[in-house]
Amino acid sequence: MAAAGGVFPFRDARWEPDPQLEASSAVRVPQPAPLVLDNGSFQLRLGWACPDPAVPGEPLLCFRSLVARSRGARGGAGPETQVGNDLGSPEPLRWLLRSPFDRNVPVQMELQELLFDHGFQRLGVSSQGCVDHPVVITEAVCTPLYSRQMMSELLFECYQVPKVSYGVDSLYSLYHNKRQSWPCSGLIISSGYQCTHILPFLDGRLDAKNCKRINLGGCQAALYLQRLLQLKYPGHLAAITLGRVEEILHEHSYVAEDYREEMQKWRSPEYYEENVHKMQLPFSNKLLGSTLTSEEKQERRQQQLRRLQELNARRREEKLQLDQERLDKLLYVQELLEDGQMDQFHKALVELNMDSAEELQSYIHKLSVAVEQTKHKILQAEVSVEVDVVDSKPETPDLDPLGSEQSMDDVESMNEFEPLFAEEQPEAEKPVTTVQPVFNLAEYHQLFIGTERIRVPETIFQPSLIGEEQAGIAETMQFVLDRYPQEQQQKLVQNVFLTGGNMMYHGMTARIQKELLEMRPFQSSFQVHLASNPVLDAWYGARDWALEYMNREEGWISRKDYEEKGGEYLKEHSTSNVYVPIRLPKQAPRTTEVSASSKAVGTAPNAASEQT
């Protein structure tokens, strides 16, 4: 919300730690309810798919897919490991943050296990060493088989889940938003934190061969905006953090329907003044100039002096105590020599790393002198403190007993010399005035967000703005449509579905409609739909699918399937990837190779004998 003068303050909201929830009995009786996990590269969302109205039909936990592990922490979540919202503010830990994702594919299963442990524990999954609930989890489009294999291994071997179902997040979002009037074919544009996907689906199934990915998303946009603002305001380099940049990106940016025309508008001073957003950075009103009076400065010096005196006195006492202990020990060894206990005396000398009694006597003399000097210094410090206390008392001027006998002539003669010594008289101390700044501190700490509001979202349409040699959304969409005949193209454009957190910019739907209008033939029709909740609809769609297929075998991978067919195995369903098994070339049996080589060796001597 804007303040006075169109200035927007930064919220700088801290992440609230996730609550410790208790699972309702309805998720276990009459049968374990499925756990729904939207495993995104930006956030991990967990909840239950339970038809009981007592169980909320929304994600109960949402936290960032980040883990902070300080140096020295090894294995497992310990006191030096923080997960998700327990980080509080990520800025102080920015260099320690780790994510299990490479782009949008989980590859670091050790970090993924920490995220799952945190989520299951806070969700209140009551199980002893296992999670006895079916799991529905999202995955990226065309996930590598090795990544799915590691994920299945983690779920089946570590958590002992009974069965798992994998699905594509954008297809789950379409599943949740699908209307009766929508066709079974369409084109999904999904843009998330790391990647943007163009996904065609025909007759209710994903056409994986023609799916395309653009390696640009919200993360790259935030980094680009941070770089722009830091170059624009080098004096506020440290204050322009990634968290504040993401706040600007989510709440103050929009997509221009016509980028060049919008940039021309921003060249107008009137348009700039009306549409620029001023972001107020936190600042302090305290100036560098001192506003303290001389009495306050003197009091401060006295306080600092007292603290230094106390610190020195404490150090002297500690040194005196250590020297006295060492001296007592050496005197005890000397007593052993005087008492004639030579064996114990020599043993004590060896422990003290000394060679003779003369060396012992020398150390005793040095320590005695050091102890006496330290005691003398402590005594002097105490006396000086007492003297300071006495001197600090207000002095009363001595009264001259003969002053009363001075005549009026003497007084008048003294008054005659007053002008001569006027310059030597101490002047009355002038009050120190507060130094006023020559500029407005609040305005100095403001970020003016102008053309950055449209330049940053434009990167997914023109990746060349940030130096990426990739095609934008419009070009990629045209490339995908050109791979189909005209009849199928018309089917696809009748249902263009937008989902993902990076599609929530104001004006995104109008921009996609404009791009389609330019690329489609004259008088052809198309429809563009935006998800009701582009961020959470993937979780809602996975929950809808889990409720519908809870008692079916379609789409579920059981533990038996995992053990027989491997971790990369996938049971296809309407919202899943296409399973392409690994086909390894068959190798010739080793016995035939050995026999063939022996035959070749056996025929060689016969051929040689025939030649001779």
Coordinates of C-alpha atoms in Angstrom, one line a residue:
M1 CA 0.0 0.0 0.0
A2 CA 1.4 3.4 -1.0
A3 CA 2.1 6.0 1.6
A4 CA 1.9 9.7 1.3
G5 CA 3.4 11.0 -2.0
G6 CA 3.1 7.7 -3.8
V7 CA 5.9 6.1 -1.7
F8 CA 5.8 2.3 -1.1
P9 CA 7.6 1.0 2.0
F10 CA 9.2 -2.4 2.0
R11 CA 7.5 -4.9 4.3
D12 CA 10.7 -6.9 4.9
A13 CA 8.5 -9.6 6.4
R14 CA 10.2 -12.4 8.2
W15 CA 9.2 -16.0 7.5
E16 CA 7.1 -17.4 10.4
P17 CA 8.3 -20.8 11.6
D18 CA 6.0 -23.6 10.5
P19 CA 3.6 -24.7 13.2
Q20 CA 3.6 -28.2 14.7
L21 CA 0.3 -29.8 13.4
E22 CA -1.5 -32.8 14.7
A23 CA -3.0 -35.1 12.1
S24 CA -6.7 -35.8 12.5
S25 CA -7.9 -39.4 13.0
A26 CA -9.9 -39.0 9.7
V27 CA -6.6 -39.3 7.7
R28 CA -6.0 -42.8 9.1
V29 CA -9.5 -44.3 9.5
P30 CA -11.0 -46.2 7.7
Q31 CA -7.9 -46.1 5.4
P32 CA -4.7 -44.0 5.3
A33 CA -5.4 -40.8 3.3
P34 CA -3.0 -39.9 0.5
L35 CA -0.3 -37.3 1.2
V36 CA -0.2 -34.6 -1.6
L37 CA 3.2 -33.0 -2.2
D38 CA 3.8 -30.2 -4.7
N39 CA 7.5 -30.4 -4.9
G40 CA 8.4 -27.2 -6.6
S41 CA 11.8 -25.5 -7.0
F42 CA 10.4 -22.4 -5.2
Q43 CA 8.2 -23.9 -2.6
L44 CA 7.2 -27.3 -1.1
R45 CA 3.5 -27.6 -0.4
L46 CA 2.1 -30.4 1.7
G47 CA -1.5 -31.4 2.6
W48 CA -4.0 -34.3 2.8
A49 CA -6.4 -35.6 0.1
C50 CA -9.2 -36.7 2.5
P51 CA -12.9 -36.5 1.6
D52 CA -13.8 -35.9 5.3
P53 CA -14.9 -32.2 5.7
A54 CA -13.0 -32.1 9.0
V55 CA -9.7 -32.2 7.1
P56 CA -8.8 -28.9 5.3
G57 CA -8.8 -29.2 1.5
E58 CA -5.8 -26.9 1.1
P59 CA -2.1 -27.1 1.6
L60 CA -1.4 -27.1 5.4
L61 CA 2.4 -26.3 5.0
C62 CA 4.0 -24.1 2.4
F63 CA 7.7 -23.3 2.8
R64 CA 10.7 -22.4 0.6
S65 CA 12.7 -25.3 -0.8
L66 CA 15.9 -24.1 0.9
V67 CA 18.2 -25.6 3.4
A68 CA 20.9 -23.6 5.3
R69 CA 23.7 -25.8 6.7
S70 CA 26.6 -24.0 8.4
R71 CA 30.1 -25.3 8.2
G72 CA 30.8 -28.4 10.3
A73 CA 27.3 -29.8 10.1
R74 CA 27.5 -33.3 8.7
G75 CA 24.6 -35.6 7.9
G76 CA 21.1 -35.2 9.2
A77 CA 19.1 -32.3 10.5
G78 CA 20.9 -31.0 13.6
P79 CA 21.2 -27.8 15.5
E80 CA 23.3 -26.4 12.6
T81 CA 20.7 -27.1 9.9
Q82 CA 17.7 -24.9 9.2
V83 CA 15.0 -25.8 6.7
G84 CA 12.2 -23.8 5.0
N85 CA 10.5 -21.1 7.0
D86 CA 12.6 -21.8 10.1
L87 CA 15.3 -19.7 8.4
G88 CA 13.4 -16.6 9.5
S89 CA 15.1 -14.1 7.2
P90 CA 17.2 -15.6 4.4
E91 CA 19.4 -12.6 3.8
P92 CA 22.0 -13.2 6.6
L93 CA 22.2 -16.8 5.4
R94 CA 22.2 -16.1 1.7
W95 CA 25.7 -17.7 1.2
L96 CA 24.7 -20.8 3.1
L97 CA 21.4 -21.6 1.3
R98 CA 21.3 -24.8 -0.7
S99 CA 18.5 -26.2 -2.9
P100 CA 18.0 -29.8 -3.9
F101 CA 17.1 -28.6 -7.4
D102 CA 19.1 -28.1 -10.6
R103 CA 16.8 -25.9 -12.6
N104 CA 13.5 -27.7 -11.8
V105 CA 14.7 -31.2 -11.4
P106 CA 15.7 -32.6 -7.9
V107 CA 19.2 -33.9 -7.9
Q108 CA 20.5 -33.5 -4.3
M109 CA 18.5 -36.2 -2.5
E110 CA 20.2 -35.5 0.8
L111 CA 18.7 -32.0 0.8
Q112 CA 15.4 -33.3 -0.5
E113 CA 15.3 -35.7 2.5
L114 CA 15.8 -32.8 4.9
L115 CA 12.8 -31.0 3.3
F116 CA 10.6 -34.1 3.5
D117 CA 11.7 -34.8 7.1
H118 CA 10.8 -31.2 8.0
G119 CA 7.4 -31.4 6.2
F120 CA 6.4 -34.8 7.6
Q121 CA 7.3 -33.9 11.1
R122 CA 5.5 -30.6 11.1
L123 CA 2.5 -32.1 9.4
G124 CA 2.1 -34.6 12.2
V125 CA 2.6 -37.8 10.3
S126 CA 2.4 -40.4 13.1
S127 CA 4.5 -43.3 12.0
Q128 CA 7.4 -45.2 13.5
G129 CA 10.2 -45.1 11.0
C130 CA 7.9 -45.0 8.0
V131 CA 5.1 -43.0 6.3
D132 CA 2.2 -45.4 5.9
H133 CA 0.2 -43.1 3.6
P134 CA 0.1 -43.1 -0.2
V135 CA 2.0 -40.2 -1.7
V136 CA 1.1 -38.1 -4.7
I137 CA 4.0 -36.0 -5.8
T138 CA 4.6 -33.6 -8.7
E139 CA 7.5 -33.7 -11.0
A140 CA 8.8 -31.7 -14.0
V141 CA 7.9 -32.3 -17.6
C142 CA 10.1 -35.1 -19.1
T143 CA 11.9 -35.7 -15.9
P144 CA 15.1 -37.7 -16.4
L145 CA 14.7 -41.3 -15.4
Y146 CA 17.7 -41.1 -13.0
S147 CA 16.0 -38.3 -11.0
R148 CA 12.8 -40.3 -10.7
Q149 CA 14.8 -43.4 -9.7
M150 CA 16.4 -41.5 -6.9
M151 CA 13.1 -40.1 -5.8
S152 CA 11.4 -43.5 -5.7
E153 CA 14.3 -44.9 -3.9
L154 CA 14.0 -42.2 -1.2
L155 CA 10.3 -42.7 -0.8
F156 CA 10.2 -46.5 -0.8
E157 CA 13.5 -47.2 1.0
C158 CA 13.7 -44.4 3.4
Y159 CA 10.0 -43.7 4.2
Q160 CA 8.6 -47.1 3.4
V161 CA 5.5 -45.6 1.6
P162 CA 3.0 -48.2 0.3
K163 CA 2.5 -46.6 -3.1
V164 CA 3.5 -43.5 -5.1
S165 CA 2.0 -41.5 -8.0
Y166 CA 3.9 -39.0 -10.1
G167 CA 2.3 -36.3 -12.1
V168 CA 3.2 -33.1 -13.9
D169 CA 2.4 -29.9 -12.0
S170 CA 1.0 -27.9 -14.9
L171 CA -1.2 -30.9 -16.0
Y172 CA -2.5 -31.1 -12.4
S173 CA -3.3 -27.3 -12.6
L174 CA -5.3 -27.9 -15.8
Y175 CA -7.0 -30.9 -14.2
H176 CA -8.3 -28.6 -11.4
N177 CA -9.4 -25.8 -13.7
K178 CA -10.9 -27.9 -16.4
R179 CA -14.5 -27.0 -17.4
Q180 CA -17.1 -29.1 -19.1
S181 CA -17.0 -26.8 -22.1
W182 CA -13.2 -27.0 -22.6
P183 CA -11.9 -29.2 -25.3
C184 CA -9.7 -32.2 -24.6
S185 CA -6.8 -30.6 -26.5
G186 CA -4.9 -27.5 -25.8
L187 CA -1.6 -25.7 -25.2
I188 CA -0.3 -25.1 -21.7
I189 CA 2.1 -22.3 -21.0
S190 CA 3.6 -22.9 -17.6
S191 CA 6.2 -20.5 -16.2
G192 CA 7.7 -21.1 -12.7
Y193 CA 10.7 -20.1 -10.7
Q194 CA 13.4 -21.7 -12.8
C195 CA 11.8 -22.6 -16.2
T196 CA 9.1 -21.9 -18.7
H197 CA 7.4 -24.8 -20.5
I198 CA 5.2 -24.9 -23.7
L199 CA 3.2 -28.2 -23.4
P200 CA 0.8 -29.4 -26.1
F201 CA -1.8 -32.0 -25.1
L202 CA -4.0 -33.8 -27.6
D203 CA -7.1 -35.8 -26.8
G204 CA -6.4 -35.6 -23.0
R205 CA -2.8 -36.8 -23.1
L206 CA 0.5 -34.9 -23.1
D207 CA 2.5 -34.9 -26.4
A208 CA 5.9 -35.2 -24.8
K209 CA 7.8 -35.2 -28.2
N210 CA 6.8 -31.6 -28.9
C211 CA 7.2 -30.1 -25.5
K212 CA 9.7 -27.2 -25.3
R213 CA 11.4 -25.6 -22.3
I214 CA 12.8 -22.1 -21.9
N215 CA 15.5 -21.8 -19.2
L216 CA 14.0 -18.5 -17.8
G217 CA 11.7 -17.9 -14.9
G218 CA 11.2 -15.9 -11.8
C219 CA 14.7 -16.5 -10.4
Q220 CA 16.4 -15.0 -13.5
A221 CA 14.0 -12.1 -13.5
A222 CA 14.8 -11.3 -9.8
L223 CA 18.5 -11.5 -10.4
Y224 CA 18.2 -9.2 -13.5
L225 CA 16.2 -6.6 -11.5
Q226 CA 18.7 -6.7 -8.6
R227 CA 21.5 -6.0 -11.1
L228 CA 19.6 -3.1 -12.7
L229 CA 18.9 -1.5 -9.3
Q230 CA 22.4 -2.0 -7.9
L231 CA 23.9 -0.3 -11.0
K232 CA 21.3 2.5 -10.8
Y233 CA 21.9 3.1 -7.1
P234 CA 25.5 2.1 -6.2
G235 CA 25.1 3.9 -2.9
H236 CA 22.5 1.4 -1.7
L237 CA 24.3 -1.8 -2.9
A238 CA 23.8 -3.8 0.3
A239 CA 20.3 -2.6 0.9
I240 CA 19.0 -3.9 -2.5
T241 CA 18.6 -7.5 -1.3
L242 CA 17.1 -10.4 -3.2
G243 CA 14.1 -10.5 -0.9
R244 CA 13.2 -6.8 -1.6
V245 CA 13.8 -7.3 -5.3
E246 CA 11.3 -10.2 -5.3
E247 CA 8.8 -8.0 -3.5
I248 CA 9.2 -5.3 -6.2
L249 CA 8.8 -8.0 -8.9
H250 CA 5.7 -9.6 -7.5
E251 CA 3.8 -6.4 -6.5
H252 CA 5.0 -3.6 -8.8
S253 CA 5.8 -5.1 -12.2
Y254 CA 3.5 -5.7 -15.1
V255 CA 3.7 -7.0 -18.7
A256 CA 3.3 -4.5 -21.5
E257 CA 0.9 -5.4 -24.2
D258 CA 3.2 -3.6 -26.7
Y259 CA 6.7 -3.3 -25.3
R260 CA 8.0 -0.6 -27.7
E261 CA 4.9 1.5 -27.5
E262 CA 5.0 1.3 -23.7
M263 CA 8.7 2.4 -23.6
Q264 CA 7.8 5.4 -25.8
K265 CA 5.2 6.4 -23.2
W266 CA 7.8 6.2 -20.4
R267 CA 9.9 8.9 -22.2
S268 CA 7.2 11.5 -21.4
P269 CA 8.0 13.3 -18.0
E270 CA 4.3 13.5 -17.2
Y271 CA 3.8 9.8 -17.8
Y272 CA 6.9 9.0 -15.7
E273 CA 5.7 11.1 -12.8
E274 CA 2.3 9.4 -12.8
N275 CA 3.5 5.8 -13.1
V276 CA 6.8 5.7 -11.3
H277 CA 6.8 3.7 -8.0
K278 CA 9.0 5.0 -5.2
M279 CA 10.3 2.3 -2.9
Q280 CA 11.4 3.6 0.5
L281 CA 14.5 1.9 2.0
P282 CA 14.8 2.0 5.8
F283 CA 17.1 4.8 7.1
S284 CA 18.1 6.5 10.3
N285 CA 17.5 10.2 11.1
K286 CA 20.8 10.4 13.1
L287 CA 23.4 12.5 11.4
L288 CA 27.1 12.0 11.3
G289 CA 27.7 15.4 12.9
S290 CA 27.8 15.5 16.7
T291 CA 24.9 17.2 18.5
L292 CA 26.2 16.6 22.0
T293 CA 27.1 19.4 24.4
S294 CA 30.5 19.7 26.1
E295 CA 29.0 18.3 29.4
E296 CA 27.6 15.3 27.6
K297 CA 30.9 14.7 25.8
Q298 CA 32.8 15.0 29.1
E299 CA 30.4 12.5 30.7
R300 CA 30.9 10.1 27.9
R301 CA 34.7 10.3 28.2
Q302 CA 34.4 9.7 31.9
Q303 CA 32.3 6.6 31.3
Q304 CA 34.7 5.2 28.7
L305 CA 37.6 5.9 31.2
R306 CA 35.8 4.1 34.0
R307 CA 35.2 1.1 31.7
L308 CA 38.8 0.9 30.7
Q309 CA 39.9 1.2 34.3
E310 CA 37.6 -1.6 35.3
L311 CA 38.8 -3.8 32.4
N312 CA 42.5 -3.2 33.3
A313 CA 41.8 -3.9 37.0
R314 CA 40.1 -7.2 36.1
R315 CA 43.0 -8.2 33.9
R316 CA 45.5 -7.4 36.6
E317 CA 43.6 -9.4 39.1
E318 CA 43.4 -12.4 36.8
K319 CA 47.1 -12.1 36.1
L320 CA 47.9 -11.8 39.8
Q321 CA 45.9 -14.9 40.5
L322 CA 47.6 -17.0 37.9
D323 CA 51.1 -15.8 38.9
Q324 CA 50.3 -16.5 42.5
E325 CA 49.2 -20.0 41.7
R326 CA 52.4 -20.7 39.8
L327 CA 54.5 -19.2 42.5
D328 CA 52.8 -21.4 45.2
K329 CA 53.5 -24.4 43.1
L330 CA 57.2 -23.5 42.6
L331 CA 57.5 -22.8 46.4
Y332 CA 56.0 -26.2 47.1
V333 CA 58.7 -27.8 44.9
Q334 CA 61.4 -25.8 46.7
E335 CA 60.1 -27.1 50.0
L336 CA 60.5 -30.7 48.7
L337 CA 64.2 -29.8 48.1
E338 CA 64.6 -28.4 51.6
D339 CA 62.9 -31.4 53.2
G340 CA 65.3 -33.8 51.4
Q341 CA 62.6 -35.5 49.3
M342 CA 64.9 -35.7 46.2
D343 CA 62.9 -38.3 44.2
Q344 CA 59.7 -36.2 44.3
F345 CA 61.8 -33.1 43.8
H346 CA 63.3 -34.4 40.5
K347 CA 60.0 -35.7 39.3
A348 CA 58.4 -32.3 39.9
L349 CA 61.3 -30.6 38.0
V350 CA 60.7 -32.9 35.0
E351 CA 57.0 -32.0 35.1
L352 CA 57.9 -28.3 35.2
N353 CA 60.4 -28.8 32.3
M354 CA 63.3 -27.5 34.4
D355 CA 66.8 -28.9 34.7
S356 CA 68.2 -27.8 38.0
A357 CA 67.5 -26.1 41.4
E358 CA 69.2 -22.9 40.2
E359 CA 66.7 -22.6 37.3
L360 CA 63.8 -23.2 39.8
Q361 CA 65.2 -20.4 42.1
S362 CA 65.5 -18.0 39.1
Y363 CA 61.8 -18.6 38.2
I364 CA 60.7 -18.2 41.8
H365 CA 62.5 -14.8 41.9
K366 CA 61.0 -13.6 38.6
L367 CA 57.5 -14.6 39.7
S368 CA 57.9 -13.0 43.1
V369 CA 58.9 -9.7 41.5
A370 CA 56.0 -9.9 39.0
V371 CA 53.5 -10.6 41.8
E372 CA 54.8 -7.6 43.8
Q373 CA 54.6 -5.3 40.8
T374 CA 51.1 -6.4 40.0
K375 CA 50.0 -5.8 43.6
H376 CA 51.6 -2.3 43.5
K377 CA 49.8 -1.5 40.3
I378 CA 46.4 -2.6 41.7
L379 CA 47.1 -0.5 44.8
Q380 CA 48.0 2.6 42.7
A381 CA 44.8 2.1 40.6
E382 CA 42.6 2.0 43.7
V383 CA 44.4 5.2 45.1
S384 CA 43.9 7.0 41.8
V385 CA 40.2 6.2 41.7
E386 CA 39.8 7.5 45.2
V387 CA 41.7 10.7 44.3
D388 CA 39.4 11.2 41.3
V389 CA 36.4 10.8 43.4
V390 CA 37.7 13.4 45.9
D391 CA 38.7 15.8 43.1
S392 CA 35.3 15.5 41.5
K393 CA 33.7 17.3 44.5
P394 CA 32.8 20.9 43.8
E395 CA 35.4 23.3 45.1
T396 CA 34.4 26.3 47.2
P397 CA 36.4 29.5 46.7
D398 CA 38.4 30.7 49.7
L399 CA 37.0 33.9 51.2
D400 CA 39.5 36.6 51.7
P401 CA 39.2 37.9 55.2
L402 CA 40.7 41.2 54.2
G403 CA 38.2 41.7 51.3
S404 CA 35.8 43.5 53.5
E405 CA 38.4 46.2 54.3
Q406 CA 39.0 47.1 50.6
S407 CA 38.1 50.7 49.9
M408 CA 35.8 51.8 47.2
D409 CA 38.9 53.5 45.5
D410 CA 40.5 50.0 45.0
V411 CA 37.4 48.7 43.5
E412 CA 37.1 51.6 41.1
S413 CA 40.8 51.2 40.1
M414 CA 40.2 47.5 39.3
N415 CA 37.2 48.4 37.2
E416 CA 39.5 50.7 35.1
F417 CA 41.6 47.7 34.0
E418 CA 38.6 45.4 33.1
P419 CA 38.6 46.5 29.4
L420 CA 42.3 45.5 29.1
F421 CA 41.6 41.9 30.2
A422 CA 38.2 41.4 28.6
E423 CA 39.6 39.1 25.9
E424 CA 41.1 36.8 28.5
Q425 CA 37.8 36.3 30.3
P426 CA 36.2 32.9 29.5
E427 CA 33.2 33.4 27.2
A428 CA 29.9 31.8 28.1
E429 CA 29.6 28.5 26.3
K430 CA 27.4 28.6 23.3
P431 CA 24.8 25.9 22.8
V432 CA 25.6 23.5 20.0
T433 CA 23.0 23.6 17.3
T434 CA 21.8 20.5 15.5
V435 CA 23.4 20.2 12.0
Q436 CA 20.6 20.1 9.4
P437 CA 21.2 18.0 6.3
V438 CA 21.5 19.8 3.0
F439 CA 19.2 17.2 1.3
N440 CA 16.2 15.1 2.3
L441 CA 17.4 11.8 3.8
A442 CA 14.1 10.1 3.0
E443 CA 14.4 10.9 -0.7
Y444 CA 18.0 9.8 -0.8
H445 CA 16.9 6.4 0.4
Q446 CA 14.2 6.0 -2.2
L447 CA 14.3 3.7 -5.2
F448 CA 12.5 5.0 -8.3
I449 CA 11.1 2.0 -10.2
G450 CA 10.2 3.2 -13.7
T451 CA 10.9 1.3 -16.8
E452 CA 12.2 -1.6 -14.7
R453 CA 8.5 -2.4 -14.0
I454 CA 8.2 -3.7 -17.6
R455 CA 11.8 -4.4 -18.6
V456 CA 12.1 -7.3 -16.2
P457 CA 8.9 -9.3 -17.1
E458 CA 9.7 -8.7 -20.7
T459 CA 12.7 -11.1 -20.4
I460 CA 10.5 -14.2 -20.9
F461 CA 9.4 -12.7 -24.2
Q462 CA 12.8 -11.3 -25.2
P463 CA 15.6 -13.3 -23.5
S464 CA 18.1 -11.3 -25.4
L465 CA 17.6 -8.5 -22.9
I466 CA 19.7 -10.4 -20.4
G467 CA 22.1 -11.9 -23.0
E468 CA 20.4 -15.3 -23.3
E469 CA 20.5 -16.9 -26.7
Q470 CA 17.0 -18.5 -26.4
A471 CA 13.7 -18.0 -28.0
G472 CA 10.9 -16.2 -26.1
I473 CA 7.4 -17.5 -25.3
A474 CA 5.9 -16.2 -28.6
E475 CA 8.6 -17.7 -30.8
T476 CA 8.6 -21.0 -28.9
M477 CA 4.8 -21.2 -29.1
Q478 CA 4.9 -20.6 -32.9
F479 CA 7.6 -23.3 -33.2
V480 CA 5.5 -25.8 -31.4
L481 CA 2.3 -25.0 -33.4
D482 CA 4.2 -25.3 -36.7
R483 CA 4.9 -29.0 -35.9
Y484 CA 1.2 -29.8 -36.3
P485 CA -1.1 -29.7 -39.3
Q486 CA -3.6 -26.8 -39.5
E487 CA -6.5 -28.9 -38.0
Q488 CA -4.6 -29.8 -34.9
Q489 CA -3.2 -26.2 -34.6
Q490 CA -6.8 -25.0 -34.5
K491 CA -7.6 -27.5 -31.7
L492 CA -4.6 -26.4 -29.6
V493 CA -5.2 -22.7 -29.8
Q494 CA -8.8 -23.1 -28.7
N495 CA -7.6 -23.8 -25.1
V496 CA -4.4 -21.9 -24.3
F497 CA -4.0 -22.4 -20.5
L498 CA -1.6 -20.2 -18.4
T499 CA -0.4 -21.4 -15.1
G500 CA 2.6 -21.0 -12.8
G501 CA 3.7 -18.2 -10.5
N502 CA 5.5 -16.3 -13.2
M503 CA 2.2 -15.9 -15.1
M504 CA 0.7 -13.7 -12.4
Y505 CA 1.9 -10.4 -13.8
H506 CA -0.8 -7.9 -14.6
G507 CA -1.4 -7.9 -18.4
M508 CA 0.0 -11.4 -19.1
T509 CA -3.3 -12.7 -20.6
A510 CA -3.6 -9.7 -22.9
R511 CA 0.0 -10.0 -24.1
I512 CA -0.5 -13.7 -24.9
Q513 CA -3.7 -12.9 -26.8
K514 CA -1.8 -10.2 -28.8
E515 CA 1.0 -12.6 -29.7
L516 CA -1.5 -15.2 -30.8
L517 CA -3.4 -12.7 -32.9
E518 CA -0.2 -11.8 -34.7
M519 CA 0.8 -15.4 -35.5
R520 CA -2.6 -16.9 -36.3
P521 CA -4.2 -16.7 -39.7
F522 CA -6.7 -14.0 -40.5
Q523 CA -10.1 -14.4 -38.8
S524 CA -9.0 -17.5 -36.9
S525 CA -10.3 -17.9 -33.3
F526 CA -8.5 -18.8 -30.1
Q527 CA -9.1 -18.8 -26.4
V528 CA -6.7 -18.0 -23.6
H529 CA -7.5 -19.0 -20.0
L530 CA -5.6 -18.1 -16.8
A531 CA -5.6 -20.5 -13.9
S532 CA -7.8 -19.5 -10.9
N533 CA -4.7 -19.7 -8.7
P534 CA -1.6 -20.1 -10.8
V535 CA 0.6 -20.9 -7.7
L536 CA -1.5 -23.4 -5.8
D537 CA -3.6 -25.0 -8.5
A538 CA -1.0 -27.7 -9.1
W539 CA -1.5 -28.9 -5.5
Y540 CA -5.3 -28.6 -5.7
G541 CA -5.3 -30.6 -9.0
A542 CA -3.1 -33.3 -7.4
R543 CA -5.6 -33.5 -4.5
D544 CA -8.5 -33.8 -6.9
W545 CA -6.8 -36.6 -8.8
A546 CA -5.9 -38.4 -5.5
L547 CA -9.5 -38.3 -4.3
E548 CA -10.8 -39.6 -7.7
Y549 CA -8.2 -42.4 -8.0
M550 CA -7.8 -43.3 -4.4
N551 CA -9.3 -46.8 -4.7
R552 CA -8.0 -47.5 -8.2
E553 CA -4.8 -49.1 -9.3
E554 CA -4.4 -46.8 -12.3
G555 CA -1.5 -44.4 -11.9
W556 CA -0.1 -45.8 -8.6
I557 CA 3.3 -47.4 -8.3
S558 CA 3.2 -50.1 -5.6
R559 CA 6.2 -51.4 -3.7
K560 CA 6.1 -54.6 -5.8
D561 CA 6.3 -52.6 -9.0
Y562 CA 9.2 -50.7 -7.6
E563 CA 11.1 -53.9 -6.7
E564 CA 10.4 -55.6 -10.0
K565 CA 10.7 -52.8 -12.5
G566 CA 13.1 -50.4 -10.9
G567 CA 12.9 -46.9 -9.4
E568 CA 12.5 -45.2 -12.8
Y569 CA 9.3 -47.1 -13.6
L570 CA 6.2 -44.9 -14.1
K571 CA 2.5 -45.8 -14.4
E572 CA 1.0 -43.4 -16.8
H573 CA -2.3 -41.6 -16.2
S574 CA -4.0 -38.5 -17.6
T575 CA -1.8 -36.0 -15.8
S576 CA 1.5 -37.9 -15.9
N577 CA 4.6 -37.9 -18.0
V578 CA 5.1 -40.4 -20.8
Y579 CA 7.1 -43.4 -19.6
V580 CA 10.0 -44.3 -21.9
P581 CA 11.9 -47.3 -20.5
I582 CA 15.6 -47.7 -20.8
R583 CA 16.4 -50.0 -23.7
L584 CA 20.0 -51.4 -23.4
P585 CA 21.5 -53.3 -26.4
K586 CA 21.7 -57.0 -25.9
Q587 CA 25.2 -58.3 -25.4
A588 CA 26.4 -61.6 -26.9
P589 CA 26.7 -64.4 -24.4
R590 CA 30.2 -64.7 -23.0
T591 CA 30.4 -68.5 -23.6
T592 CA 30.0 -68.0 -27.4
E593 CA 32.7 -65.4 -27.5
V594 CA 35.1 -67.8 -25.6
S595 CA 34.3 -70.8 -27.9
A596 CA 34.8 -68.6 -31.0
S597 CA 38.1 -67.4 -29.9
S598 CA 39.3 -70.9 -29.0
K599 CA 38.3 -72.2 -32.5
A600 CA 40.3 -69.4 -34.1
V601 CA 43.3 -70.3 -32.0
G602 CA 42.9 -74.0 -32.9
T603 CA 42.8 -73.5 -36.6
A604 CA 45.9 -71.3 -36.8
P605 CA 48.5 -74.2 -36.3
N606 CA 46.7 -76.4 -38.8
A607 CA 46.9 -73.7 -41.5
A608 CA 50.6 -73.2 -40.8
S609 CA 51.3 -76.9 -41.1
E610 CA 49.5 -77.1 -44.4
Q611 CA 51.6 -74.2 -45.8
T612 CA 54.8 -76.0 -44.8

